Amino acid sequence: MLDAAPFLPAAAGVGYKPQHFADILADASPVKWLEIHAENYMGDGGRPIAQLRHLCEQFAISVHGVGLSIGGEGPLDADHLARLKHLVGWLNPASFSEHLAWSTHDSHFYNDLLPLPYTDATLARVCDHINQVQDTIGRRMLLENPSSYLAFAESRWSEPEFLTEITRRTGCGLLLDVNNVFVSATNLDFSPQGYIDAFALDQVGEIHLGGHDEDEDDHGKPLLIDSHGAEVVDPVWALLDYTLAKSGPKPVLVEWDTDVPDWPVLAAEATRAATALERVPA
């Protein structure tokens, strides 16, 4: 039995950055919750932990992992998992999430979240890893859809079908990154609305938004790169509206991880997310 965790509010949140600490304490409006990257808070003390302890007294906290390599072929790193268990244990966050991706192979760690084919063998491995994580931290986790730049010929499942089957087998929830959907749809030439229509929205515990970079592939076609380093573009806001109209209100997070702006710029993005939520019937 997985322990129940506090729920994130169906409101706007932002990814927390230490340079915004004073601004958040002075006036966080319209932000109602914060998300941290787990790997930045796995130490035993220091300023990051002190700030986080202070913030968790005022805000619901979501913990987002980037280093577990849920889709990796090898076993999960036991030390990393133990540090995650310790963090979740004392913080008692409202949510924990990770990516449908891999970033390790043997003893090598890659500074990226790499895709995987959607096969029966991959499905079994991912489910085993998710069950191990949930058993270790004692709570349900959310799994995030990736941004994709290629498709594997050996895939036998569509991505929404693959994610839905994972939730059925493990009891985990989903984190729906709307920007990732838009990026993947552009790069792989499919309908982002069709993807949302096929997604298990009833299993979504959190929605992410972020900026991306625009480039071209070798054939001159648009290539979008999920960078989290710019404002959310209008088509992604429109896709959020489409999603919320189908799902109802959800916690919506604005991610901005590179070229991080001053607080007023990030707060303005959060205000736009809050406005989108206000248009959705409860």
Phi, psi and omega in degrees: 000128179273138179292144175283135177252160175302151180268144170288143176288149175282073188211178181279137174229169176223156171288124185286135173234134186304330181293347179261005187304308183295320179297319180296317180293328181286316180192101183273353184309134006263016187287129181248348179205162184231151175238140177240157171272125186306318187295342178277354187227033181262005175279178184265346183188203180091180184300317181303316180291321179297317178296317181296319178300322179291315183294324184289349174282342184244339186229147166293140183242133172252134178255125183243117180270147178231001189235007183283337182057057182305326182267005182292154181287328182276174178292157176295148180290117186295321179294316179299317180295323178293320178293323177296317178301319179296315180299310180297326182296313182275331183279327185049061183290162178284341182201148169229135182221158175215178187256146168280085186192175173227152182217006179226151173209121188054238181262007184264139175244129181255134184279056180196162176255107191262147185283170179217154179286149181263083181241170178297321181294317178296318179302314181297318181294315179298316180297319177300317181293318179296317177300321179295317179297311182295322177295324183287313184271350175072029178202165178289138174250164174252145179244129185265136173292142184275167163267135188240146181236355177204162176241142181271130180297332184276355180299136180244353178238147166287160182298314177300321178295318180298313180294320179298318179294325176298316179296323181294321185279331188247341186079006178287167174256187182235146169250118183263110175268106185291324177296320177299321177298314182295317179299310182296319181297321178292314184291325185252003172062059170226170183280121177294326178292322176297323176298313179298320179300327183270353186279147179281076185296335178291346179261002184278123177256352183195144176241138177248147171231152176194172177268163177220164177258148180255133179216188175230148175275186184294345181256008178082008179274154180301137176228118181259139181243123179287101188251339186054036184232024182202174176294155175290133183276159185303318179298330177286322174299319179296322178292326174298314178302317179299317182294312183295328177297331180269325187266336192084178183301138177220159170297128183239122183249137170261120177261135174211097191253341178235152186048050186296128183277175171294159186305317182303326179292315179293321179297325178295321176295319178295324177298320178295323176294318179297321178296320177299320180292326180295336181278353185264126176300139180291000000 
